[in-house]
Amino acid sequence: MIMEWRNNLITGLQWSDDIINREGKEQVAHQLAARVKDGEVIGAGSGSTVYLTLFAIAERIRKEQLHVEVIPASIEISMTCTQLGIPQTTLWEKHPDWTFDGADEVDPFRNLIKGRGGALFKEKLLIKSSDRIFIVVDDSKFVSRLGSKFPVPVEVFPTAMVYVENQLKELGASKIILRMAKGKDGPILTENGNFILDTWFGEIGESLEKEIKNITGVIESGLFIGYDIEVLVAKQK
């Protein structure tokens, strides 16, 4: 007997939370989708704007018979690609022509804090691998000083947590919290099986991203300092 393979959980997939400023984000999503060219490989970060943009890209693929592949940064975005019939690939196989993503904070020099969604390592890997980077935010994400609204997420190997905590304090961290999960007991686990330490700093200098990365046990941080990015603004409606 051949089992009929149904993927109802995928086809019925919806975004996990309410989408704030949906109309503004959908407008930018269509702007990004309009940039897509036949044959491109596109990196897709995580978050609601990425989710909405994939719907706009899928519409162009269907209407124009485009051959496009996406490299997703998270399981949720990968599942959305499957739901929409968008072909996927990996960094083992392809180099992204461009990547689009969101951010939690953007300062006047286009430095970023990212990682509230927990996919910071794969997001940074995609961004570093791409020729061109688009970051989509709304007005609420602009800050005069990086770290004024959100902590810096630091992904750490679980058994290195205490060592990393002490090293972060040596770098000037004023407060460190192990990010706890919602919907399950215990801490959040990233898609790589690691913990996230949400870390507050009074000052974030140009070298802090590299200094954090140099700590043994740190996988990656949510700091993006000095990257060549283009910021697109989803206007509040």
Coordinates of N, CA and C in Angstrom, one line a residue:
M1 N 0.8 -1.2 0.0 CA 0.0 0.0 0.0 C 0.9 1.3 0.0
I2 N 0.6 2.2 -0.9 CA 1.4 3.4 -1.0 C 0.7 4.5 -0.2
M3 N 1.4 5.0 0.8 CA 0.8 6.0 1.7 C 0.7 7.4 0.9
E4 N -0.4 8.0 1.0 CA -0.6 9.3 0.5 C 0.1 10.3 1.4
W5 N 1.0 11.1 0.8 CA 1.8 12.0 1.7 C 1.1 13.4 1.7
R6 N 0.5 13.8 2.8 CA -0.2 15.1 2.9 C 0.7 16.0 3.8
N7 N 0.7 17.2 3.4 CA 1.5 18.2 4.2 C 0.6 19.3 4.6
N8 N -0.5 19.0 5.3 CA -1.5 20.0 5.7 C -0.9 21.0 6.7
L9 N 0.0 20.6 7.5 CA 0.6 21.5 8.4 C 1.4 22.6 7.7
I10 N 2.0 22.2 6.6 CA 2.8 23.2 5.8 C 1.8 24.1 5.0
T11 N 0.9 23.5 4.4 CA 0.0 24.3 3.5 C -0.9 25.3 4.4
G12 N -1.1 24.9 5.6 CA -1.9 25.8 6.5 C -1.1 26.7 7.4
L13 N 0.2 26.8 7.1 CA 1.1 27.5 7.9 C 0.7 29.0 7.9
Q14 N 0.8 29.6 9.1 CA 0.6 31.1 9.2 C 1.7 31.7 10.1
W15 N 1.9 33.0 9.9 CA 2.9 33.6 10.8 C 2.5 33.5 12.2
S16 N 3.5 33.3 13.1 CA 3.3 32.9 14.5 C 2.8 34.0 15.4
D17 N 2.7 35.3 14.9 CA 2.3 36.4 15.7 C 1.6 37.4 14.9
D18 N 1.0 38.4 15.5 CA 0.4 39.5 14.8 C 1.5 40.3 14.1
I19 N 1.3 40.7 12.9 CA 2.2 41.5 12.1 C 2.0 43.0 12.3
I20 N 2.8 43.7 13.0 CA 2.7 45.1 13.2 C 3.0 45.9 11.9
N21 N 2.3 46.9 11.6 CA 2.5 47.7 10.4 C 2.5 46.9 9.2
R22 N 1.5 46.0 9.1 CA 1.5 45.0 8.0 C 1.4 45.8 6.6
E23 N 0.6 46.8 6.5 CA 0.4 47.5 5.2 C 1.8 48.1 4.8
G24 N 2.5 48.7 5.7 CA 3.8 49.3 5.3 C 4.8 48.3 4.9
K25 N 4.8 47.2 5.6 CA 5.7 46.1 5.3 C 5.4 45.4 4.0
E26 N 4.1 45.3 3.7 CA 3.7 44.7 2.4 C 4.1 45.6 1.3
Q27 N 4.1 46.9 1.5 CA 4.5 47.8 0.4 C 6.0 47.6 0.1
V28 N 6.8 47.5 1.2 CA 8.3 47.3 1.0 C 8.5 45.9 0.4
A29 N 7.7 44.9 0.8 CA 7.8 43.6 0.3 C 7.7 43.5 -1.2
H30 N 6.7 44.3 -1.7 CA 6.5 44.4 -3.2 C 7.7 45.1 -3.9
Q31 N 8.3 46.1 -3.2 CA 9.4 46.8 -3.7 C 10.6 45.8 -3.9
L32 N 10.8 45.0 -2.8 CA 11.9 44.0 -2.9 C 11.6 42.9 -4.0
A33 N 10.4 42.5 -4.0 CA 10.0 41.5 -5.0 C 10.3 42.0 -6.4
A34 N 10.1 43.3 -6.6 CA 10.2 43.9 -8.0 C 11.7 43.8 -8.4
R35 N 12.6 43.7 -7.4 CA 14.1 43.7 -7.7 C 14.5 42.3 -8.2
V36 N 13.7 41.3 -8.0 CA 14.1 39.9 -8.3 C 14.3 39.7 -9.8
K37 N 15.4 39.1 -10.2 CA 15.7 38.8 -11.6 C 15.8 37.3 -11.8
D38 N 15.4 36.9 -13.0 CA 15.4 35.5 -13.4 C 16.8 34.9 -13.2
G39 N 16.9 33.8 -12.5 CA 18.2 33.1 -12.3 C 18.9 33.5 -11.0
E40 N 18.3 34.4 -10.2 CA 19.0 34.9 -9.0 C 18.9 33.9 -7.9
V41 N 19.8 33.9 -7.0 CA 19.8 33.2 -5.7 C 19.7 34.3 -4.6
I42 N 18.7 34.2 -3.8 CA 18.4 35.3 -2.8 C 18.4 34.7 -1.4
G43 N 19.1 35.4 -0.5 CA 19.2 35.1 0.9 C 18.0 35.7 1.6
A44 N 17.3 34.9 2.4 CA 16.1 35.4 3.1 C 16.4 35.3 4.6
G45 N 16.4 36.4 5.3 CA 16.6 36.3 6.8 C 15.5 35.8 7.6
S46 N 15.0 36.5 8.6 CA 13.9 36.0 9.4 C 13.1 37.2 9.8
G47 N 11.8 36.9 10.2 CA 11.0 38.0 10.7 C 9.8 38.2 9.7
S48 N 8.9 39.0 10.2 CA 7.6 39.2 9.5 C 7.7 39.8 8.1
T49 N 8.7 40.8 7.9 CA 8.9 41.4 6.6 C 9.4 40.4 5.6
V50 N 10.3 39.6 6.1 CA 10.8 38.5 5.2 C 9.7 37.6 4.8
Y51 N 8.9 37.2 5.7 CA 7.7 36.4 5.5 C 6.8 37.0 4.4
L52 N 6.5 38.2 4.5 CA 5.6 38.9 3.6 C 6.2 39.0 2.2
T53 N 7.5 39.3 2.2 CA 8.3 39.4 0.9 C 8.3 38.1 0.1
L54 N 8.3 37.0 0.8 CA 8.3 35.7 0.1 C 7.0 35.5 -0.6
F55 N 5.9 36.0 -0.1 CA 4.6 35.9 -0.8 C 4.6 36.7 -2.0
A56 N 5.2 37.9 -2.0 CA 5.3 38.8 -3.2 C 6.3 38.2 -4.2
I57 N 7.4 37.6 -3.8 CA 8.3 36.9 -4.7 C 7.6 35.7 -5.3
A58 N 6.9 34.9 -4.5 CA 6.2 33.7 -5.1 C 5.2 34.1 -6.1
E59 N 4.5 35.2 -6.0 CA 3.6 35.7 -6.9 C 4.3 36.0 -8.3
R60 N 5.4 36.7 -8.2 CA 6.2 37.0 -9.4 C 6.7 35.7 -10.1
I61 N 7.1 34.7 -9.3 CA 7.6 33.4 -9.8 C 6.5 32.8 -10.6
R62 N 5.3 32.8 -10.0 CA 4.1 32.1 -10.7 C 3.7 32.8 -12.0
K63 N 3.6 34.1 -11.9 CA 3.1 34.9 -13.0 C 4.1 35.0 -14.2
E64 N 5.4 35.1 -13.9 CA 6.4 35.3 -14.9 C 7.3 34.1 -15.2
Q65 N 7.0 33.0 -14.5 CA 7.8 31.8 -14.7 C 9.3 32.0 -14.4
L66 N 9.6 32.7 -13.4 CA 11.0 33.0 -13.0 C 11.6 31.8 -12.4
H67 N 12.9 31.7 -12.6 CA 13.7 30.6 -12.0 C 14.5 31.3 -10.9
V68 N 14.1 31.2 -9.7 CA 14.7 31.8 -8.5 C 14.8 30.8 -7.4
E69 N 16.0 30.9 -6.7 CA 16.2 30.0 -5.5 C 16.4 30.9 -4.3
V70 N 16.0 30.4 -3.1 CA 16.1 31.1 -1.9 C 17.0 30.3 -0.9
I71 N 17.8 31.0 -0.2 CA 18.6 30.4 0.9 C 18.0 31.0 2.2
P72 N 17.2 30.2 3.0 CA 16.6 30.7 4.2 C 17.5 30.6 5.4
A73 N 17.3 31.6 6.3 CA 18.1 31.7 7.5 C 17.4 31.0 8.7
S74 N 16.2 30.6 8.5 CA 15.5 29.9 9.7 C 14.6 28.8 9.2
I75 N 14.2 27.9 10.1 CA 13.3 26.9 9.7 C 11.9 27.4 9.3
E76 N 11.5 28.5 10.0 CA 10.2 29.1 9.7 C 10.1 29.6 8.3
I77 N 11.2 30.3 7.9 CA 11.2 30.8 6.6 C 11.4 29.7 5.5
S78 N 12.1 28.7 5.9 CA 12.2 27.5 5.0 C 10.9 26.9 4.8
M79 N 10.1 26.7 5.9 CA 8.8 26.1 5.7 C 7.9 27.0 4.9
T80 N 8.0 28.3 5.0 CA 7.2 29.3 4.2 C 7.6 29.1 2.7
C81 N 8.9 28.9 2.4 CA 9.3 28.7 1.0 C 8.6 27.4 0.5
T82 N 8.6 26.4 1.3 CA 8.0 25.1 0.9 C 6.5 25.3 0.7
Q83 N 5.8 26.0 1.6 CA 4.4 26.3 1.4 C 4.1 27.0 0.1
L84 N 5.0 28.0 -0.3 CA 4.7 28.8 -1.4 C 5.3 28.2 -2.7
G85 N 6.0 27.1 -2.6 CA 6.6 26.5 -3.8 C 7.8 27.2 -4.3
I86 N 8.5 27.9 -3.4 CA 9.8 28.6 -3.8 C 10.9 27.6 -3.7
P87 N 11.7 27.3 -4.7 CA 12.8 26.4 -4.6 C 13.9 27.0 -3.6
Q88 N 14.5 26.1 -2.9 CA 15.5 26.4 -1.9 C 16.8 25.8 -2.3
T89 N 17.9 26.5 -1.8 CA 19.2 25.9 -1.9 C 20.0 26.3 -0.7
T90 N 21.3 26.0 -0.7 CA 22.1 26.2 0.5 C 23.4 26.9 0.1
L91 N 24.1 27.4 1.2 CA 25.4 28.0 0.9 C 26.5 27.0 0.5
W92 N 26.2 25.7 0.7 CA 27.1 24.7 0.2 C 27.1 24.7 -1.3
E93 N 25.9 25.1 -1.9 CA 25.7 24.9 -3.3 C 25.8 26.3 -4.1
K94 N 25.3 27.3 -3.5 CA 25.1 28.6 -4.2 C 25.6 29.8 -3.4
H95 N 25.9 30.8 -4.1 CA 26.3 32.1 -3.5 C 25.1 33.1 -3.7
P96 N 24.6 33.7 -2.6 CA 23.4 34.6 -2.8 C 23.8 35.9 -3.5
D97 N 23.0 36.3 -4.5 CA 23.2 37.5 -5.2 C 22.9 38.7 -4.3
W98 N 21.9 38.5 -3.5 CA 21.5 39.6 -2.5 C 20.7 38.9 -1.4
T99 N 20.7 39.6 -0.2 CA 20.0 39.1 0.9 C 19.1 40.2 1.5
F100 N 17.9 39.8 2.0 CA 17.1 40.8 2.6 C 16.7 40.3 4.0
D101 N 16.6 41.3 4.9 CA 16.3 40.9 6.3 C 15.8 42.1 7.1
G102 N 15.4 41.9 8.3 CA 15.0 43.0 9.2 C 16.1 43.3 10.2
A103 N 15.7 44.2 11.1 CA 16.7 44.6 12.2 C 15.8 45.1 13.4
D104 N 16.5 45.0 14.6 CA 15.8 45.5 15.8 C 16.2 46.9 16.1
E105 N 17.4 47.3 15.7 CA 17.8 48.7 15.9 C 18.7 49.1 14.7
V106 N 18.6 50.3 14.3 CA 19.5 50.9 13.3 C 20.0 52.3 13.8
D107 N 21.3 52.5 13.8 CA 21.8 53.8 14.3 C 22.1 54.7 13.1
P108 N 22.5 55.9 13.3 CA 22.7 56.9 12.2 C 23.8 56.4 11.2
F109 N 24.6 55.5 11.6 CA 25.7 55.0 10.7 C 25.4 53.6 10.1
R110 N 24.1 53.3 10.2 CA 23.6 52.0 9.6 C 24.2 50.8 10.3
N111 N 24.6 50.9 11.5 CA 25.0 49.8 12.3 C 23.7 49.2 12.9
L112 N 23.7 47.9 13.2 CA 22.5 47.2 13.5 C 22.7 46.3 14.8
I113 N 21.5 46.1 15.4 CA 21.3 45.0 16.4 C 20.2 44.2 15.8
K114 N 20.5 42.9 15.7 CA 19.6 41.9 15.2 C 19.6 40.7 16.1
G115 N 18.6 39.8 15.9 CA 18.6 38.5 16.6 C 17.5 38.3 17.6
R116 N 16.5 39.1 17.7 CA 15.4 38.9 18.6 C 14.7 37.6 18.2
G117 N 14.8 37.2 16.9 CA 14.1 36.0 16.5 C 15.0 34.7 16.7
G118 N 16.2 34.9 17.1 CA 17.1 33.8 17.5 C 17.8 33.2 16.3
A119 N 17.8 33.8 15.1 CA 18.5 33.2 14.0 C 19.7 34.0 13.6
L120 N 20.3 34.6 14.6 CA 21.4 35.6 14.3 C 22.6 35.0 13.6
F121 N 23.0 33.8 13.9 CA 24.2 33.2 13.3 C 24.0 33.0 11.8
K122 N 22.8 32.4 11.4 CA 22.6 32.1 10.0 C 22.3 33.4 9.2
E123 N 21.7 34.4 9.9 CA 21.5 35.7 9.3 C 22.8 36.3 9.0
K124 N 23.7 36.3 9.9 CA 25.0 37.0 9.7 C 25.8 36.2 8.6
L125 N 25.7 34.9 8.6 CA 26.4 34.2 7.6 C 25.9 34.5 6.2
L126 N 24.6 34.6 6.0 CA 24.0 35.0 4.7 C 24.4 36.4 4.4
I127 N 24.4 37.4 5.3 CA 24.8 38.8 5.0 C 26.2 38.9 4.6
K128 N 27.1 38.1 5.3 CA 28.5 38.2 4.9 C 28.8 37.5 3.6
S129 N 27.9 36.6 3.2 CA 28.1 35.9 1.9 C 27.5 36.6 0.7
S130 N 26.8 37.7 0.9 CA 26.0 38.3 -0.1 C 26.7 39.5 -0.7
D131 N 26.4 39.7 -2.0 CA 27.0 40.9 -2.7 C 26.3 42.2 -2.3
R132 N 25.0 42.1 -2.0 CA 24.2 43.2 -1.7 C 23.2 42.9 -0.6
I133 N 23.0 43.8 0.3 CA 22.2 43.6 1.5 C 21.1 44.6 1.7
F134 N 19.9 44.2 1.8 CA 18.7 45.1 2.1 C 18.2 44.8 3.5
I135 N 18.1 45.9 4.3 CA 17.6 45.7 5.6 C 16.3 46.6 5.7
V136 N 15.2 45.9 6.1 CA 13.9 46.6 6.1 C 13.5 46.8 7.5
V137 N 13.2 48.1 7.8 CA 12.7 48.4 9.2 C 11.6 49.5 9.1
D138 N 10.9 49.7 10.2 CA 10.0 50.9 10.3 C 10.7 51.9 11.1
D139 N 10.0 53.1 11.2 CA 10.6 54.2 11.9 C 11.0 53.9 13.4
S140 N 10.3 53.0 14.0 CA 10.5 52.7 15.4 C 11.9 52.1 15.7
K141 N 12.5 51.5 14.6 CA 13.8 50.8 14.8 C 15.0 51.8 14.7
F142 N 14.8 53.0 14.4 CA 15.9 54.0 14.3 C 16.2 54.5 15.7
V143 N 17.5 54.5 16.1 CA 18.0 54.9 17.4 C 19.2 55.8 17.2
S144 N 19.4 56.7 18.1 CA 20.6 57.6 18.1 C 21.8 56.9 18.6
R145 N 21.6 55.9 19.5 CA 22.7 55.1 20.0 C 22.3 53.6 20.0
L146 N 23.2 52.8 19.4 CA 22.9 51.4 19.4 C 22.9 50.8 20.8
G147 N 21.9 50.0 21.1 CA 21.7 49.4 22.4 C 20.8 50.2 23.3
S148 N 20.2 51.3 22.8 CA 19.4 52.1 23.7 C 18.0 51.5 23.9
K149 N 17.5 50.6 23.0 CA 16.2 50.0 23.2 C 16.3 48.5 23.5
F150 N 17.3 47.8 22.8 CA 17.4 46.4 22.9 C 18.8 45.9 23.3
P151 N 18.8 44.8 24.0 CA 20.2 44.2 24.3 C 20.8 43.6 23.1
V152 N 22.1 43.3 23.2 CA 22.8 42.6 22.2 C 22.6 41.1 22.4
P153 N 22.0 40.3 21.5 CA 21.9 38.9 21.7 C 23.3 38.2 21.4
V154 N 23.6 37.3 22.2 CA 24.9 36.6 22.0 C 24.6 35.1 22.1
E155 N 24.8 34.4 21.0 CA 24.6 33.0 20.9 C 25.8 32.2 21.4
V156 N 25.6 31.4 22.4 CA 26.7 30.7 23.1 C 26.5 29.2 23.1
F157 N 27.6 28.4 23.1 CA 27.5 27.0 23.3 C 27.1 26.8 24.7
P158 N 26.1 25.9 25.0 CA 25.5 25.8 26.4 C 26.5 25.7 27.5
T159 N 27.5 24.8 27.4 CA 28.4 24.6 28.5 C 29.4 25.7 28.7
A160 N 29.4 26.6 27.7 CA 30.3 27.8 27.8 C 29.6 29.0 28.5
M161 N 28.3 28.8 28.8 CA 27.5 30.0 29.2 C 28.2 30.8 30.4
V162 N 28.6 30.1 31.4 CA 29.1 30.8 32.6 C 30.4 31.5 32.3
Y163 N 31.3 30.8 31.5 CA 32.6 31.5 31.1 C 32.3 32.7 30.2
V164 N 31.4 32.6 29.3 CA 31.1 33.7 28.4 C 30.4 34.8 29.2
E165 N 29.6 34.5 30.2 CA 29.0 35.5 31.0 C 30.1 36.4 31.7
N166 N 31.1 35.8 32.2 CA 32.1 36.5 32.9 C 33.0 37.3 31.9
Q167 N 33.2 36.7 30.8 CA 34.0 37.5 29.8 C 33.2 38.7 29.2
L168 N 31.9 38.6 29.1 CA 31.1 39.7 28.6 C 31.1 40.8 29.7
K169 N 31.1 40.5 31.0 CA 31.3 41.5 32.0 C 32.6 42.2 31.9
E170 N 33.6 41.4 31.6 CA 35.0 42.1 31.4 C 34.9 43.1 30.2
L171 N 34.1 42.9 29.3 CA 33.9 43.8 28.1 C 33.0 45.0 28.4
G172 N 32.5 45.0 29.7 CA 31.6 46.1 30.1 C 30.1 45.9 30.1
A173 N 29.7 44.6 30.0 CA 28.3 44.3 30.0 C 27.7 44.7 31.4
S174 N 26.6 45.4 31.4 CA 26.0 45.9 32.7 C 24.9 44.9 33.1
K175 N 24.4 44.1 32.2 CA 23.3 43.2 32.6 C 23.3 42.1 31.5
I176 N 23.1 40.8 32.0 CA 23.1 39.7 31.1 C 22.0 38.8 31.6
I177 N 21.1 38.4 30.6 CA 20.0 37.5 31.0 C 20.0 36.3 30.0
L178 N 19.8 35.1 30.5 CA 19.6 34.0 29.7 C 18.2 34.0 29.1
R179 N 18.1 34.0 27.8 CA 16.7 34.2 27.2 C 15.9 32.9 27.4
M180 N 14.8 33.1 28.0 CA 13.9 31.9 28.3 C 12.9 31.7 27.2
A181 N 12.4 30.5 27.1 CA 11.5 30.2 26.0 C 10.1 30.5 26.5
K182 N 9.2 30.7 25.5 CA 7.8 30.8 25.7 C 7.1 29.6 25.0
G183 N 6.3 28.9 25.7 CA 5.7 27.7 25.2 C 6.4 26.4 25.5
K184 N 7.5 26.5 26.2 CA 8.3 25.4 26.7 C 9.0 25.8 27.9
D185 N 9.4 24.8 28.7 CA 10.2 25.1 29.9 C 11.6 25.3 29.6
G186 N 12.3 26.1 30.3 CA 13.7 26.3 30.2 C 14.1 27.4 29.1
P187 N 15.4 27.5 28.8 CA 15.8 28.5 27.9 C 15.5 28.2 26.4
I188 N 15.5 29.3 25.7 CA 15.4 29.2 24.2 C 16.6 28.4 23.7
L189 N 16.3 27.5 22.8 CA 17.4 26.9 22.0 C 17.4 27.4 20.6
T190 N 18.5 27.9 20.1 CA 18.6 28.3 18.7 C 18.5 27.1 17.8
E191 N 18.4 27.4 16.5 CA 18.3 26.3 15.6 C 19.6 25.5 15.5
N192 N 20.7 26.0 16.1 CA 21.9 25.3 16.2 C 22.1 24.6 17.6
G193 N 21.0 24.7 18.4 CA 21.0 24.0 19.7 C 21.8 24.8 20.8
N194 N 21.9 26.1 20.6 CA 22.7 26.9 21.6 C 21.7 27.8 22.4
F195 N 22.3 28.4 23.4 CA 21.6 29.4 24.2 C 21.8 30.8 23.7
I196 N 21.0 31.7 24.1 CA 21.1 33.2 23.8 C 21.2 33.9 25.1
L197 N 22.3 34.7 25.2 CA 22.4 35.6 26.3 C 22.1 37.0 25.9
D198 N 21.0 37.6 26.4 CA 20.7 39.0 26.0 C 21.5 39.9 26.9
T199 N 22.3 40.8 26.3 CA 23.4 41.5 27.0 C 23.3 43.0 26.8
W200 N 23.3 43.7 27.9 CA 23.2 45.2 27.8 C 24.6 45.8 28.0
F201 N 24.9 46.8 27.2 CA 26.1 47.5 27.3 C 25.8 49.0 27.4
G202 N 26.5 49.7 28.2 CA 26.4 51.2 28.3 C 26.8 51.9 27.0
E203 N 27.9 51.4 26.5 CA 28.5 51.9 25.2 C 28.8 50.7 24.3
I204 N 28.6 50.9 23.0 CA 28.9 49.9 22.0 C 29.9 50.5 21.1
G205 N 31.2 50.2 21.2 CA 32.2 50.7 20.3 C 32.3 49.9 19.0
E206 N 33.2 50.4 18.2 CA 33.4 49.8 16.8 C 34.0 48.4 16.9
S207 N 34.7 48.2 18.0 CA 35.4 46.9 18.1 C 34.6 45.8 18.9
L208 N 33.5 46.2 19.4 CA 32.8 45.3 20.3 C 32.3 44.0 19.6
E209 N 31.9 44.1 18.4 CA 31.4 42.9 17.7 C 32.5 41.9 17.6
K210 N 33.7 42.3 17.3 CA 34.9 41.4 17.1 C 35.3 40.9 18.5
E211 N 35.3 41.8 19.5 CA 35.7 41.3 20.9 C 34.8 40.3 21.4
I212 N 33.5 40.4 21.2 CA 32.5 39.4 21.6 C 32.8 38.1 20.9
K213 N 33.0 38.2 19.6 CA 33.2 37.0 18.7 C 34.5 36.2 19.2
N214 N 35.4 36.9 19.7 CA 36.7 36.3 20.1 C 36.6 35.5 21.4
I215 N 35.5 35.6 22.1 CA 35.4 34.8 23.3 C 35.1 33.4 23.0
T216 N 35.9 32.5 23.6 CA 35.7 31.1 23.4 C 34.3 30.7 23.9
G217 N 33.5 30.0 23.0 CA 32.2 29.6 23.4 C 31.1 30.4 22.7
V218 N 31.5 31.6 22.2 CA 30.5 32.4 21.5 C 30.4 32.0 20.1
I219 N 29.2 31.7 19.6 CA 29.0 31.3 18.2 C 28.9 32.6 17.4
E220 N 28.0 33.5 17.8 CA 27.9 34.8 17.1 C 27.1 35.8 18.0
S221 N 27.2 37.1 17.6 CA 26.5 38.1 18.3 C 25.5 38.8 17.3
G222 N 24.6 39.5 17.8 CA 23.6 40.2 17.0 C 24.1 41.6 16.6
L223 N 25.3 41.9 16.8 CA 25.9 43.2 16.4 C 26.3 43.1 14.9
F224 N 26.0 44.2 14.2 CA 26.4 44.3 12.8 C 27.0 45.7 12.6
I225 N 28.3 45.8 12.8 CA 29.0 47.1 12.8 C 29.8 47.3 11.6
G226 N 29.6 48.3 10.8 CA 30.4 48.6 9.6 C 30.1 47.8 8.4
Y227 N 28.9 47.3 8.3 CA 28.5 46.5 7.1 C 27.9 47.4 6.0
D228 N 28.2 47.0 4.8 CA 27.7 47.8 3.6 C 26.2 47.4 3.3
I229 N 25.3 48.1 3.9 CA 23.9 47.7 3.7 C 23.1 48.8 3.2
E230 N 21.9 48.5 2.6 CA 20.9 49.5 2.2 C 19.7 49.3 3.1
V231 N 19.2 50.4 3.7 CA 18.1 50.4 4.6 C 16.8 50.8 3.8
L232 N 15.8 50.0 3.9 CA 14.5 50.3 3.3 C 13.5 50.5 4.5
V233 N 12.7 51.6 4.4 CA 11.8 51.9 5.5 C 10.4 51.6 5.1
A234 N 9.8 50.8 6.0 CA 8.4 50.5 5.9 C 7.6 51.6 6.7
K235 N 7.0 52.5 5.9 CA 6.3 53.6 6.6 C 5.1 53.1 7.4
Q236 N 4.9 53.7 8.6 CA 3.8 53.4 9.4 C 2.5 54.0 8.8
K237 N 1.5 53.2 8.7 CA 0.2 53.6 8.1 C -0.8 54.0 9.2

